[in-house]
Amino acid sequence: MEKLVIHGGNRLSGEVEISGAKNAAVAIIPATLLAQDVCRIENIPNISDVSCMVRILSQMGAQVKYINKHTLEINTKTVNSYIVHHEMTKQLRASYYLIGALLGRFCRAKVALPGGCNFGVRPIDLHIRGFELLGARTNSEGGMINAAADHLTGSAIYMDKVSVGATINIMLAAVKARGLTIIENAAKEPHIVDLANFLNSMGADVRGAGTDVIKIHGVSEMHGCTYSIIPDQIEAGTYMVAAAATGGDVLVKNVIPKHLESISAKLIECGVRVTEYDDALRIQSDGKFRKCNIKTMPHPGFPTDMQPQMAVLLTVANGTSIVSEGVWDNRFKYIEQLLRMGANVQVDGTIAVFQGVEELMGAPVRADDLRAGAAMIIAGLMARGTTEVEDIVYIDRGYEDYVEKFRELGADIYRKQIRDDSAKPATAG
Ligand code: UD1
């Protein structure tokens, strides 16, 4: 087991290259099951969530090989099982995408429910209802979700709540269903559009992704393709906030600025300078911040996955800032760690009130989940003195080479081996 040691106070400066999007990769890799063919996927982030998904597909019989660090070739011709056991799914929340993908491929899926989680109850009722509307019979037994149909039939599916995962899972199941599926009140996140583009490259007919209504005309056959994953919106946002929080000057490269508008807008409101280029953003900050209120919402609102990182910056903003969490019921657990670093925050349910303090002070803290872990890094970089972050296995799930990337920007951060080896399974984002 390792922890991070961060000596705070260095301004970040220079350039950082953003990797491929985690949340797109963990949807696109299972989507390869829909074609009995070879797919080459480029710009794959080198993170443990991806290795986990790759391992699951390999165990199911797919032939998966890395062409290079960021390019995967997946041959799914050899997959002949629709059963995925708990040992395979327990470490990865996104393993539930295997239900949609296997239903699409075999009209059958038996997949163990993903493991526990860190920011409240994470139901999958909308996924299940979607499968049922497509004609699948479902039940849950012994921790496994069972879904089966003679064939799937397109249907009109209205989502009671905007859900990224349910939108993706229904898309995966519907692309080979007979007839037309219409998903209304669909999620509009960048990785929904990326998945739709990937499915269309495989011969699917998906239109409207990125809007509230997605229309899918089922096709009977899909084929392999070569596809490059979009840059990671949240990784980019994390470096943007880290640059700002340390009073830095950083060019965040290989991004789609449109995906980052809500984050740029809030940084600008706080007094940070953001300059937009075609595929990069320059963040310049003097380390002084105005207060600002944030409400997280589905895309194009401010992303919940950027809430902890941005909240860290608000701990030292001038005045009182209010952060309202509009997606998850319980996403302020990490605030306990910030209090230990000297922040002044009151939490009441899904609202947190930040009274800006002069500075944070280094302390031993832990990563409660993936994005909370990223927030602890930012807090450590800003703080006076030394911060040690434990449970970094969460951060490893979603940020490629982050220690190296932060060091390249001038941060004093390194990994340190710790003796206690009571490793616990981590499930996040
Ligand atoms: C995805 C992201 C996660 C992010 C979240 C919201 C991945 C792998 N993970 O998670 O990092 O925080 O989107 O942007 O892409 N809900 C239901 N019933 C359902 C499904 C969801 O009530 O069947 C609720 C959830 O409890 C939550 C809200 O809907 O309150 C949004 O969840 P959802 O968009 O589905 O999140 P995930 O896809 O799990």
PDB file of N, CA and C in Angstrom, residues 6 40 62 70 113 147 187 196 214 239 356 387 402 425:
ATOM      1  N   ILE A   6       2.741  15.228   0.249  1.00  0.00           N
ATOM      2  CA  ILE A   6       2.716  16.483  -0.516  1.00  0.00           C
ATOM      3  C   ILE A   6       3.257  17.604   0.372  1.00  0.00           C
ATOM      4  N   ARG A  40     -10.344  -1.554 -32.375  1.00  0.00           N
ATOM      5  CA  ARG A  40      -9.110  -0.934 -31.890  1.00  0.00           C
ATOM      6  C   ARG A  40      -9.510   0.401 -31.251  1.00  0.00           C
ATOM      7  N   ALA A  62     -12.707 -12.765 -24.216  1.00  0.00           N
ATOM      8  CA  ALA A  62     -12.263 -11.846 -25.276  1.00  0.00           C
ATOM      9  C   ALA A  62     -10.738 -11.874 -25.356  1.00  0.00           C
ATOM     10  N   HIS A  70      -1.651   3.359 -24.808  1.00  0.00           N
ATOM     11  CA  HIS A  70      -2.978   3.971 -24.907  1.00  0.00           C
ATOM     12  C   HIS A  70      -3.849   3.381 -26.004  1.00  0.00           C
ATOM     13  N   LEU A 113     -24.044  -7.753  -9.121  1.00  0.00           N
ATOM     14  CA  LEU A 113     -24.162  -6.321  -8.861  1.00  0.00           C
ATOM     15  C   LEU A 113     -22.804  -5.770  -8.461  1.00  0.00           C
ATOM     16  N   ALA A 147     -31.147 -11.048 -16.708  1.00  0.00           N
ATOM     17  CA  ALA A 147     -32.020 -10.414 -17.703  1.00  0.00           C
ATOM     18  C   ALA A 147     -32.025 -11.300 -18.935  1.00  0.00           C
ATOM     19  N   ALA A 187     -29.468  11.487 -20.344  1.00  0.00           N
ATOM     20  CA  ALA A 187     -28.307  12.253 -19.874  1.00  0.00           C
ATOM     21  C   ALA A 187     -27.552  12.774 -21.100  1.00  0.00           C
ATOM     22  N   ALA A 196     -22.093   7.039 -28.227  1.00  0.00           N
ATOM     23  CA  ALA A 196     -22.949   6.998 -29.422  1.00  0.00           C
ATOM     24  C   ALA A 196     -22.083   7.006 -30.680  1.00  0.00           C
ATOM     25  N   ILE A 214     -32.749  10.675 -27.344  1.00  0.00           N
ATOM     26  CA  ILE A 214     -31.865   9.834 -28.162  1.00  0.00           C
ATOM     27  C   ILE A 214     -32.725   8.823 -28.911  1.00  0.00           C
ATOM     28  N   TYR A 239      -7.033  19.479 -13.065  1.00  0.00           N
ATOM     29  CA  TYR A 239      -5.789  20.251 -13.241  1.00  0.00           C
ATOM     30  C   TYR A 239      -6.072  21.748 -13.346  1.00  0.00           C
ATOM     31  N   GLY A 356     -14.572  31.357   3.967  1.00  0.00           N
ATOM     32  CA  GLY A 356     -13.168  31.351   3.535  1.00  0.00           C
ATOM     33  C   GLY A 356     -12.190  31.601   4.681  1.00  0.00           C
ATOM     34  N   THR A 387       1.153  17.405   3.755  1.00  0.00           N
ATOM     35  CA  THR A 387      -0.103  16.646   3.786  1.00  0.00           C
ATOM     36  C   THR A 387       0.202  15.225   3.336  1.00  0.00           C
ATOM     37  N   TYR A 402      -0.781  10.626 -12.256  1.00  0.00           N
ATOM     38  CA  TYR A 402      -1.002  11.965 -11.688  1.00  0.00           C
ATOM     39  C   TYR A 402       0.184  12.476 -10.880  1.00  0.00           C
ATOM     40  N   PRO A 425     -11.234  -3.358  -0.722  1.00  0.00           N
ATOM     41  CA  PRO A 425     -11.693  -3.171  -2.087  1.00  0.00           C
ATOM     42  C   PRO A 425     -12.274  -1.772  -2.251  1.00  0.00           C
TER      43      PRO A 425
END
